[in-house]
PDB file of C-alpha atoms in Angstrom:
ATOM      1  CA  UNK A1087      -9.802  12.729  30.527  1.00 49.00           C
ATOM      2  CA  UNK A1088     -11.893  12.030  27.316  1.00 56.00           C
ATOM      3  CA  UNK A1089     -10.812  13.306  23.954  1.00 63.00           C
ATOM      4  CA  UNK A1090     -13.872  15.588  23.828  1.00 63.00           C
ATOM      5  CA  UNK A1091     -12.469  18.001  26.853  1.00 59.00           C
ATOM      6  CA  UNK A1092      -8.952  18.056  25.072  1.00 71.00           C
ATOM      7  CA  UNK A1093      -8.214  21.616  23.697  1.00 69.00           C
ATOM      8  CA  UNK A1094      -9.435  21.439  20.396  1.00 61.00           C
ATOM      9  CA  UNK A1095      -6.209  22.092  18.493  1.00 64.00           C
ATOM     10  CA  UNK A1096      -5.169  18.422  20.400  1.00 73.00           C
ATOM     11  CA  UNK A1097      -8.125  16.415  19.217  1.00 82.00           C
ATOM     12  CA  UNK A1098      -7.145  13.921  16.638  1.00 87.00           C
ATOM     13  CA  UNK A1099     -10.336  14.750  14.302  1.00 87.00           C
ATOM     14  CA  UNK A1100      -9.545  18.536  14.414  1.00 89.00           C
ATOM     15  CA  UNK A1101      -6.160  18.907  13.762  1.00 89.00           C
ATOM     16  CA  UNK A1102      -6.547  16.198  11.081  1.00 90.00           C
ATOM     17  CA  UNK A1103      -9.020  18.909   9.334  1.00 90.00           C
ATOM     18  CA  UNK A1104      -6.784  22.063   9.866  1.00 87.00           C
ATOM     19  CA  UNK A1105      -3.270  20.241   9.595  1.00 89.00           C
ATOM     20  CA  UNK A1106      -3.837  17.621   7.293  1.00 90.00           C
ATOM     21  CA  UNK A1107      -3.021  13.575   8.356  1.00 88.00           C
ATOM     22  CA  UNK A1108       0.363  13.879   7.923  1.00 87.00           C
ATOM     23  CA  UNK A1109       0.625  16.123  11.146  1.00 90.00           C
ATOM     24  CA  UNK A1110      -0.648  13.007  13.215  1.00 88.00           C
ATOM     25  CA  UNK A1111       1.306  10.832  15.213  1.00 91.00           C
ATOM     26  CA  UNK A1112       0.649   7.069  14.473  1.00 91.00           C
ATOM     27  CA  UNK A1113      -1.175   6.830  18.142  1.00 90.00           C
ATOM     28  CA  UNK A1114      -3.166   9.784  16.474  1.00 91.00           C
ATOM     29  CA  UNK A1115      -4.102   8.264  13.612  1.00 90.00           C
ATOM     30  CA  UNK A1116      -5.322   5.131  14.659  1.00 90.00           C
ATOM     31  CA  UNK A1117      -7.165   6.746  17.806  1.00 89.00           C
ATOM     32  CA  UNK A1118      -9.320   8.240  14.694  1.00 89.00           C
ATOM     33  CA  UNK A1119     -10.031   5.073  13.017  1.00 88.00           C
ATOM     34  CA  UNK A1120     -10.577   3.015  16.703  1.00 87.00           C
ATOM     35  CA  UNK A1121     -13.051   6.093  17.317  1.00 82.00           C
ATOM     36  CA  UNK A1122     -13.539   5.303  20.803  1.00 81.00           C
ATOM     37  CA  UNK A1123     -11.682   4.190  23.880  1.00 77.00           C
ATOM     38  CA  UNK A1124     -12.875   2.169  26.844  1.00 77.00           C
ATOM     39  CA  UNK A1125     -13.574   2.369  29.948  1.00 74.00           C
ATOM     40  CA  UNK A1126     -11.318   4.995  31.253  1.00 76.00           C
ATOM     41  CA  UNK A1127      -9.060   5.013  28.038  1.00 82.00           C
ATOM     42  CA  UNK A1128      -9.132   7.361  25.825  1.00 84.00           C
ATOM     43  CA  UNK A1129      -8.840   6.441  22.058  1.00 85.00           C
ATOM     44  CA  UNK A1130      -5.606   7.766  22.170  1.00 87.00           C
ATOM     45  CA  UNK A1131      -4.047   6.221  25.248  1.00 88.00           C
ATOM     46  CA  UNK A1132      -5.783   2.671  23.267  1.00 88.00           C
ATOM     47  CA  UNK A1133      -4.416   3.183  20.285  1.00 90.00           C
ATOM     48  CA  UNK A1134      -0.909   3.725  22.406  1.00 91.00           C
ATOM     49  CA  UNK A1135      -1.506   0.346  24.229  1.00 91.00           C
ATOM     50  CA  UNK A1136      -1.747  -1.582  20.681  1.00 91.00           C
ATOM     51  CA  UNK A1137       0.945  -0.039  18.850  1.00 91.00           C
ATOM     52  CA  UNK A1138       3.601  -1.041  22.150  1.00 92.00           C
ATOM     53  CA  UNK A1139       1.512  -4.744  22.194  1.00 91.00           C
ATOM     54  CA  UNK A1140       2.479  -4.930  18.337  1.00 90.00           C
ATOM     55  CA  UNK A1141       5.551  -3.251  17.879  1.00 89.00           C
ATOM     56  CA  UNK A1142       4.565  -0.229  15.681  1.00 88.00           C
ATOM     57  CA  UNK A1143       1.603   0.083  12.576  1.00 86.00           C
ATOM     58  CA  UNK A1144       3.528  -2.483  10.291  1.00 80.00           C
ATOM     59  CA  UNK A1145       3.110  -5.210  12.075  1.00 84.00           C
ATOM     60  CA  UNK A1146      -0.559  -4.406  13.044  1.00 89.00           C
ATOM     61  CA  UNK A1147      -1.591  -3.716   9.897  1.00 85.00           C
ATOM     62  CA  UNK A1148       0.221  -7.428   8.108  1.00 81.00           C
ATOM     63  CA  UNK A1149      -1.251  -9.064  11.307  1.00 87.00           C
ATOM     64  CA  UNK A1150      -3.938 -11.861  10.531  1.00 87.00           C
ATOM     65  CA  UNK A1151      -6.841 -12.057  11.746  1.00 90.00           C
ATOM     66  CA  UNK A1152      -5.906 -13.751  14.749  1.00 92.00           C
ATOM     67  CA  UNK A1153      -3.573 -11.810  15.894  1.00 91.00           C
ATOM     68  CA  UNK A1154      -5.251  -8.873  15.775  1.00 91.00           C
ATOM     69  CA  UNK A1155      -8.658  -9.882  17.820  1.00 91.00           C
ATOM     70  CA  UNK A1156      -5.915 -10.419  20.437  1.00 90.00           C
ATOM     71  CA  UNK A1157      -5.254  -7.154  20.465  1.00 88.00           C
ATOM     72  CA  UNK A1158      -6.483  -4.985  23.759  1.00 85.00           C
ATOM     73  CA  UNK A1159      -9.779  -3.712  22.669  1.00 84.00           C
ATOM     74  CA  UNK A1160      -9.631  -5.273  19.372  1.00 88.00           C
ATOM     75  CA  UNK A1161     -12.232  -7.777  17.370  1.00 89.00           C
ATOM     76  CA  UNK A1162     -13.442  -9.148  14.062  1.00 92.00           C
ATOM     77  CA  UNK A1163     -15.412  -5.994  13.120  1.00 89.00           C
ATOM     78  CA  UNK A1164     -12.004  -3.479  13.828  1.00 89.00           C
ATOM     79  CA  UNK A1165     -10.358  -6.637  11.509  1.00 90.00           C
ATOM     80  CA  UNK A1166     -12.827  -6.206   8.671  1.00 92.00           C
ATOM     81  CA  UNK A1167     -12.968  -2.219   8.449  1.00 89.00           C
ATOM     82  CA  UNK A1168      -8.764  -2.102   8.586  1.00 88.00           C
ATOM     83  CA  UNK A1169      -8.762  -4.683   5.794  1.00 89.00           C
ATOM     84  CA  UNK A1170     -11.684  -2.546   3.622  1.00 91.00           C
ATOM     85  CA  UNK A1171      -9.074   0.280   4.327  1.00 87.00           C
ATOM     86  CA  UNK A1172      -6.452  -1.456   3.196  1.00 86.00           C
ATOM     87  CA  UNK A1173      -8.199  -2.538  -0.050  1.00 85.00           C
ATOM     88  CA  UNK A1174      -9.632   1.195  -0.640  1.00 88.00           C
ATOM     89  CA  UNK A1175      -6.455   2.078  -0.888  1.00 83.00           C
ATOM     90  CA  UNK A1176      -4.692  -0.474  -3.014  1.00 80.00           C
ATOM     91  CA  UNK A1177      -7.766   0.015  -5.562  1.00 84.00           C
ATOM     92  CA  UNK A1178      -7.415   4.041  -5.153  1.00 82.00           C
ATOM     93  CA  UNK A1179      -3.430   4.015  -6.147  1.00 75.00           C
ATOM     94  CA  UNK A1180      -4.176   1.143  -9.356  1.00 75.00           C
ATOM     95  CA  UNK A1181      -6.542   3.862 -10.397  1.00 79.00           C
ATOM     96  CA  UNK A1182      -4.248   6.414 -10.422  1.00 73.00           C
ATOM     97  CA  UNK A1183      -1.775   4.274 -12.243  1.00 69.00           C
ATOM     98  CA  UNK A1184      -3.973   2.700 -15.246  1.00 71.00           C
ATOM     99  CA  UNK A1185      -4.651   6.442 -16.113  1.00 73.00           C
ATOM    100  CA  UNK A1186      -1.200   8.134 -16.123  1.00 71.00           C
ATOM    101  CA  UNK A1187       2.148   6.590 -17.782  1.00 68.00           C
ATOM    102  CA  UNK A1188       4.799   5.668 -14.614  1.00 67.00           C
ATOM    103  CA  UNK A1189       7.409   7.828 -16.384  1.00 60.00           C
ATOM    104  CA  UNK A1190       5.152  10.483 -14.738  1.00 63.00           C
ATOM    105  CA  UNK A1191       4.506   9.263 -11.569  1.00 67.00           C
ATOM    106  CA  UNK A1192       7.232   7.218  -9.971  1.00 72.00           C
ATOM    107  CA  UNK A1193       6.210   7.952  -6.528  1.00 79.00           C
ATOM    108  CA  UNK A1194       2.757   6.506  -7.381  1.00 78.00           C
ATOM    109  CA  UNK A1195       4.517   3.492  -8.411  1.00 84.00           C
ATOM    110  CA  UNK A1196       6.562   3.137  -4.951  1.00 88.00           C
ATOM    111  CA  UNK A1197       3.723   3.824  -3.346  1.00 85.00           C
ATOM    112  CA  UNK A1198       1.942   1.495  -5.004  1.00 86.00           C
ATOM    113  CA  UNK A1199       3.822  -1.210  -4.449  1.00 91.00           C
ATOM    114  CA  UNK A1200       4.597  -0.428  -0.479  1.00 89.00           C
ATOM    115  CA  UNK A1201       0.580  -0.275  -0.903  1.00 85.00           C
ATOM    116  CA  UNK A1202       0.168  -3.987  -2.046  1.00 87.00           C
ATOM    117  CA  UNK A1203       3.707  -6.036  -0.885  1.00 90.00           C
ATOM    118  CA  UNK A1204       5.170  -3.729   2.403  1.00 84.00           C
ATOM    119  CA  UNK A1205       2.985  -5.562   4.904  1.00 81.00           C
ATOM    120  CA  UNK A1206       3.151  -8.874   4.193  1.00 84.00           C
ATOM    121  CA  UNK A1207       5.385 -11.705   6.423  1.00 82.00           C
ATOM    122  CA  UNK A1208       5.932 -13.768   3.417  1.00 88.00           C
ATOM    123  CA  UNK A1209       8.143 -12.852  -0.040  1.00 92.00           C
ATOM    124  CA  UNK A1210       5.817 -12.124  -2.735  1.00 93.00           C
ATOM    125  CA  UNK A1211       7.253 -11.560  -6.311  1.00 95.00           C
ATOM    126  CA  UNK A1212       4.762  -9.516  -8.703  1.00 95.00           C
ATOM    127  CA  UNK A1213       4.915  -8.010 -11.881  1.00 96.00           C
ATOM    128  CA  UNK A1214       3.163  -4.769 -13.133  1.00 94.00           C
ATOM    129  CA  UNK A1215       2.155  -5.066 -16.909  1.00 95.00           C
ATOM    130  CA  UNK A1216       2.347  -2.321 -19.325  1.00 93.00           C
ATOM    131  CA  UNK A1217       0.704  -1.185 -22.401  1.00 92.00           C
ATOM    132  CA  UNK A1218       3.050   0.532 -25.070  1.00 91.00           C
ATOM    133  CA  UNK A1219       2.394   4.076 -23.297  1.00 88.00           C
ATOM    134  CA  UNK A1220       3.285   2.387 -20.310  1.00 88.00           C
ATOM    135  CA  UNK A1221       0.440   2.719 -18.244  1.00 87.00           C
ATOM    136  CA  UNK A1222      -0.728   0.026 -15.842  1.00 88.00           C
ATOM    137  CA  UNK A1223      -2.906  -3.060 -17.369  1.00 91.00           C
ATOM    138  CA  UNK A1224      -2.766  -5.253 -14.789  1.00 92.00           C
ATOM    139  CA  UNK A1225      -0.663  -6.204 -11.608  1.00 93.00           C
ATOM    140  CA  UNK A1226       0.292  -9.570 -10.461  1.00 94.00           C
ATOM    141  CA  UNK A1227       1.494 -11.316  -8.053  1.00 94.00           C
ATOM    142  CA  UNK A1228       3.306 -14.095  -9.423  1.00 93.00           C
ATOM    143  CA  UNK A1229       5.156 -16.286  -6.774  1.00 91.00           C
ATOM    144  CA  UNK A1230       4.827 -16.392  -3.196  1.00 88.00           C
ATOM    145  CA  UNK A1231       7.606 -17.941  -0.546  1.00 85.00           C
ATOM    146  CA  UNK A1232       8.232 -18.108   2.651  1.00 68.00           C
ATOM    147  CA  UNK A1233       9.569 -15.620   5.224  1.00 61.00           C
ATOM    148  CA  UNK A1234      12.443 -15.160   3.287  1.00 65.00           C
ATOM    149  CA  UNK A1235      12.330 -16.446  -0.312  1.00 65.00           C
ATOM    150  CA  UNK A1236      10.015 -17.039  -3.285  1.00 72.00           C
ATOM    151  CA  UNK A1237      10.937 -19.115  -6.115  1.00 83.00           C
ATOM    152  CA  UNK A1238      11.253 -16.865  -9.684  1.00 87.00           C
ATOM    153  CA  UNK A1239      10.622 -18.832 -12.662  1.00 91.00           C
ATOM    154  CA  UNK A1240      11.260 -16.051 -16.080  1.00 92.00           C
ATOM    155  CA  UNK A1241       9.548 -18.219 -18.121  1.00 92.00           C
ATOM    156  CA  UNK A1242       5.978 -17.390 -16.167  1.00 93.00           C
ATOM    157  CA  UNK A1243       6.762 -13.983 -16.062  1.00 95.00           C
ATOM    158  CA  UNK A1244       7.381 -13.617 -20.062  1.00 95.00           C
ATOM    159  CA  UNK A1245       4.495 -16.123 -20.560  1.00 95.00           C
ATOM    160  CA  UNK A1246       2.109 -13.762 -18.406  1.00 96.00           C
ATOM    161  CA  UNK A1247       3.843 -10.864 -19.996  1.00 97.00           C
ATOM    162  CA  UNK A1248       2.329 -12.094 -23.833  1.00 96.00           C
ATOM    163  CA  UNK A1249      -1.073 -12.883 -22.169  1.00 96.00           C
ATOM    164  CA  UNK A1250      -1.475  -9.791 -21.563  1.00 96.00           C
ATOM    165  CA  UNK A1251      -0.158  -8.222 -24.305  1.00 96.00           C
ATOM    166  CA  UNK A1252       2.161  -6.353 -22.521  1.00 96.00           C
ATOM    167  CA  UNK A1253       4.905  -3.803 -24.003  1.00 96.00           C
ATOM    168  CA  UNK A1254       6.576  -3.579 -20.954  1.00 95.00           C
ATOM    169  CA  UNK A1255       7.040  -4.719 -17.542  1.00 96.00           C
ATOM    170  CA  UNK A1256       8.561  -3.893 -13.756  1.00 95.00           C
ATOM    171  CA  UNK A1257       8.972  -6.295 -11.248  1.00 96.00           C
ATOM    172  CA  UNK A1258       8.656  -5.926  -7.887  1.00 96.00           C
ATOM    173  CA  UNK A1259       9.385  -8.187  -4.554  1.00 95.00           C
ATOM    174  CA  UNK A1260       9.072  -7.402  -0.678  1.00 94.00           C
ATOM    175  CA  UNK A1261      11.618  -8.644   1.776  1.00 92.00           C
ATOM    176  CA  UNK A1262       9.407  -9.718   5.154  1.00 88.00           C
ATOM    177  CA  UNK A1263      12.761  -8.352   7.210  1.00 86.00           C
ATOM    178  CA  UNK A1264      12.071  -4.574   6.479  1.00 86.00           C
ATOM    179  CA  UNK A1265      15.835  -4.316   4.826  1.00 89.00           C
ATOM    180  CA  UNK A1266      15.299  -3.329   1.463  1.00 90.00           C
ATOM    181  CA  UNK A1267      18.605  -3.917   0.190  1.00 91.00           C
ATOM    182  CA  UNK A1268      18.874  -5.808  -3.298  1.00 93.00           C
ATOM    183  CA  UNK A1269      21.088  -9.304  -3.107  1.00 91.00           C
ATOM    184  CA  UNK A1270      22.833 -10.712  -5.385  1.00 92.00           C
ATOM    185  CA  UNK A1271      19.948 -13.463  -6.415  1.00 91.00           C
ATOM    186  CA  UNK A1272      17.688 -10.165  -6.892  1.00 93.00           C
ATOM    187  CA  UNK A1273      19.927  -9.055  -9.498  1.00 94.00           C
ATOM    188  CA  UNK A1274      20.443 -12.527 -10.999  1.00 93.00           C
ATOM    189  CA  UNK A1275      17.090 -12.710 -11.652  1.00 94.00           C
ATOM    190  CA  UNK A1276      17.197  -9.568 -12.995  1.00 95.00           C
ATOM    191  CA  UNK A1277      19.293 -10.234 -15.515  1.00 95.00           C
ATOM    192  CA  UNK A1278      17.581 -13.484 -16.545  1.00 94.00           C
ATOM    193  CA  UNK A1279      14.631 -11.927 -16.958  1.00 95.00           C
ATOM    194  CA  UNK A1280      15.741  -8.890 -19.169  1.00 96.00           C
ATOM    195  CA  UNK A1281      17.599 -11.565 -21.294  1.00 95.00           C
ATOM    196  CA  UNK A1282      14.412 -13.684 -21.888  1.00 95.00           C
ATOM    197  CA  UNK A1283      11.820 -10.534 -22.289  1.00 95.00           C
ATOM    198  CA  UNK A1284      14.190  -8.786 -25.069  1.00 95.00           C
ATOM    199  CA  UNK A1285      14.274 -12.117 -27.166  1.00 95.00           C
ATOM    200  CA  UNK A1286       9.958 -11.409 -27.158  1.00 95.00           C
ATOM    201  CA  UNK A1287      10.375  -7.595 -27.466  1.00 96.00           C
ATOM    202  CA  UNK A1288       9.070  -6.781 -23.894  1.00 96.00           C
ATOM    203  CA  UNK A1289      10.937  -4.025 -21.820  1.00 95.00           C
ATOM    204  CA  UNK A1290      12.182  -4.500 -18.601  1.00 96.00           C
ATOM    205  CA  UNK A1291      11.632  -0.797 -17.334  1.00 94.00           C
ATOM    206  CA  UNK A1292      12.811  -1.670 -13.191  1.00 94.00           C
ATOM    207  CA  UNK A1293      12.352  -3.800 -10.638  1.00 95.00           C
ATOM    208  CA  UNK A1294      11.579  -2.653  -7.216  1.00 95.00           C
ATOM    209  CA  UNK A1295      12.497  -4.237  -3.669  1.00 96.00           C
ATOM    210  CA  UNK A1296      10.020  -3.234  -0.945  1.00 94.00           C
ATOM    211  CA  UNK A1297      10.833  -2.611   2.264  1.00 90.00           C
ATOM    212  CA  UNK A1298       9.981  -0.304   4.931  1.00 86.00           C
ATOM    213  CA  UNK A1299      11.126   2.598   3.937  1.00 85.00           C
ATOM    214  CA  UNK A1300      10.588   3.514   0.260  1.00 88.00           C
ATOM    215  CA  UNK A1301      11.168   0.503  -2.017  1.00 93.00           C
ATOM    216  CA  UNK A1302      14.457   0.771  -3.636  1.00 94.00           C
ATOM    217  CA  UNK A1303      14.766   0.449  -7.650  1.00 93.00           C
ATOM    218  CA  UNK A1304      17.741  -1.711  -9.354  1.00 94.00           C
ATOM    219  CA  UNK A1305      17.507   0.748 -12.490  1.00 92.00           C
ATOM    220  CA  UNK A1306      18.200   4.057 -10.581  1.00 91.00           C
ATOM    221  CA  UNK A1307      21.386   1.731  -9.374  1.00 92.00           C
ATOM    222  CA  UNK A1308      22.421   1.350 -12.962  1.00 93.00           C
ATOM    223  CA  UNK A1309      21.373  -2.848 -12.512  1.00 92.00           C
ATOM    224  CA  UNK A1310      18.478  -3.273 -15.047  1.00 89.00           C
TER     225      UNK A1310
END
């Protein structure tokens, strides 16, 4: 049956408008950005079909771009509007961040970061750069490994740190597996980088390892 002869209170669209997106299911969700089914699908039963093909939204959203034209009813121009969405929404959050201090809003920061490092299949280690109220100047992403490391070097980030001017700093680094659990070389490196930004009078405020559930913060476990 098409969406259209669905009770209205079951229509994606609708109860998007009266219960806000959060009341969606993920099938939901993406059924409203698909915006139409084929041939005897629905939107929603499609939008079923390519979450079970890719495991879940996490993997289809860090999928390239060939692996998502392979998806059932899938193509370059469902490619290019996810990845504008994507971007919209990095750019939306940095906003929000270069205007308020993150002592204020450390759920934007999380967010943030999940925004720009929780979908990628290789370690990226990146560094947001504050001014002396400690709002957002500039984020970086530093070094990139593979599927399961990237090579720190606290030199670069205390270098990049002075280029910008920067009072303070938080680091930040996604683990590909989902498990956001610091090891011990993520509090190494910690540590080496505190003891190398202090000698230049730059703050180490946190540093963040993203995940899939919310990134988890080596200050708030006493380790910065």
């Amino acid at each position: 049956m098409s969406i259209k002869h669905w009770p209205e209170q079951e229509r994606p669209r609708e109860k998007l408008i009266h219960q806000g997106a959060s009341a969606l299911s993920d099938s939901e969700l993406l059924a409203i950005f698909l915006r139409t089914g084929t041939q005897g699908i629905s939107a929603v039963e499609l939008a079923r079909q390519v979450l079970s093909q890719f495991g879940g939204l996490r993997a289809l959203m860090s999928a390239s771009r060939e692996e998502f034209c392979q998806g059932f009813g899938l193509g370059d121009a469902k490619y290019t509007q996810l990845q504008a969405v994507l971007e919209m929404s990095k750019r939306h959050l940095q906003e929000q961040l270069m205007r308020e201090t993150v002592f204020t809003s450390a759920e934007h920061v999380r967010t943030y970061l999940s925004s720009q490092l929780r979908h990628s299949q290789r370690e990226i280690f990146a560094v947001l750069f504050l001014d002396t109220q400690h709002r957002l100047i500039r984020y970086q992403e530093l070094f990139m490994g593979t599927i399961d490391a990237a090579a720190v070097y606290p030199r670069e980030v205390v270098k990049a740190a002075l280029h910008y001017n920067a009072a303070a700093v938080i680091l930040a680094h996604n683990h590909p597996s989902g498990v956001a659990e610091p090891s011990q070389a993520d509090i190494s490196i910690t540590e080496r980088i505190k003891r190398i930004s202090d000698l230049v009078d730059v703050r180490l405020l946190d540093h963040f390892v993203v995940g899939d559930g919310s990134p988890v913060s080596l200050a708030e476990r006493g380790l910065v």
